[in-house]
Amino acid sequence: QVQLAQSGGGSVQAGGSLRLSCAASGYAPGSKCMSWFRQAPGLEREGVAAIWTRGSFTYTTYADSVKGRFTISRDNAKNTMYLEMNSLKPEDTAKYYCAATIATMTCSLAPDQYNYWGQGTQVTVSS
């Protein structure tokens, strides 16, 4: 049974930093897609960043709104994915979810592509 267990998050002031973790059990990332999403109240779930490997290369993609501020990474030895969030803004306030696909595919930030989801963790940025 695949489980994605999230940790991290919390409340910070604008300009601060937070790190989210997503530990996968029963799941071998291999060349599958893993991503971070977020959802603010009243808004649709938004893709934040995705990471995948092909052979010896690791690829990432980011939403324009977080480029240059957020960094996605993955420690395959620990089967854990991270999202380092810097220069946080009030508009980053949302519940953040990690997600993973069941198979190898062209990775994107479309929620429909993902089969497994973490429980979500709240990030609140105050001005």
Coordinates of C-alpha atoms in Angstrom, one line a residue, residues 23-100:
A23 CA 8.2 10.4 2.8
A24 CA 7.0 7.6 0.5
S25 CA 6.4 4.1 1.7
G26 CA 5.4 1.2 -0.5
Y27 CA 6.5 3.2 -3.5
A28 CA 9.5 3.2 -5.7
P29 CA 9.9 6.6 -7.4
G30 CA 12.1 5.3 -10.2
S31 CA 11.3 7.4 -13.2
K32 CA 7.8 8.3 -12.0
C33 CA 6.6 11.8 -11.4
M34 CA 6.4 13.3 -7.9
S35 CA 5.1 16.8 -7.3
W36 CA 3.9 19.4 -4.9
F37 CA 0.5 21.0 -5.1
R38 CA -1.3 23.6 -3.1
Q39 CA -4.9 24.7 -2.6
A40 CA -6.1 27.9 -1.0
P41 CA -9.7 28.2 0.3
G42 CA -12.1 28.8 -2.6
L43 CA -9.5 28.1 -5.2
E44 CA -8.6 25.1 -7.4
R45 CA -5.6 22.9 -6.6
E46 CA -2.5 24.4 -8.2
G47 CA 0.6 22.6 -9.3
V48 CA 3.7 24.1 -7.6
A49 CA 6.7 21.9 -8.7
A50 CA 7.4 18.5 -10.1
I51 CA 10.5 16.3 -10.2
W52 CA 11.4 13.2 -12.2
T53 CA 14.3 11.2 -13.4
R54 CA 15.2 9.7 -16.8
G55 CA 18.3 7.6 -16.5
S56 CA 21.0 9.6 -14.6
F57 CA 19.3 12.9 -15.2
T58 CA 16.9 14.6 -12.8
Y59 CA 14.4 17.1 -14.2
T60 CA 12.2 19.7 -12.4
T61 CA 9.5 22.1 -13.4
Y62 CA 7.9 24.9 -11.4
A63 CA 4.9 27.1 -11.6
D64 CA 5.8 30.6 -12.6
S65 CA 4.5 32.0 -9.3
V66 CA 7.3 30.1 -7.4
K67 CA 10.2 30.1 -9.8
G68 CA 13.4 31.3 -8.2
R69 CA 11.9 31.0 -4.7
F70 CA 11.0 27.3 -4.3
T71 CA 13.2 24.3 -4.8
I72 CA 12.0 20.7 -5.2
S73 CA 14.3 17.9 -4.5
R74 CA 14.3 14.2 -3.8
D75 CA 16.5 11.9 -1.7
N76 CA 16.0 8.4 -3.3
A77 CA 18.0 6.7 -0.5
K78 CA 15.4 8.0 2.0
N79 CA 12.5 7.8 -0.5
T80 CA 11.7 11.3 0.5
M81 CA 10.8 14.4 -1.5
Y82 CA 11.3 18.0 -0.3
L83 CA 10.1 21.5 -1.1
E84 CA 12.3 24.3 0.1
M85 CA 10.3 27.5 0.2
N86 CA 12.2 30.8 0.5
S87 CA 11.1 34.5 0.2
L88 CA 7.6 33.4 1.1
K89 CA 4.7 35.7 0.3
P90 CA 1.2 36.0 1.8
E91 CA -0.2 34.6 -1.5
D92 CA 1.7 31.4 -0.8
T93 CA -0.7 30.7 2.0
A94 CA -2.4 27.4 1.2
K95 CA -2.6 23.7 2.1
Y96 CA 0.2 21.9 0.4
Y97 CA 0.0 18.4 -0.9
C98 CA 2.6 16.0 -2.2
A99 CA 1.6 13.6 -5.0
A100 CA 3.0 10.8 -7.1

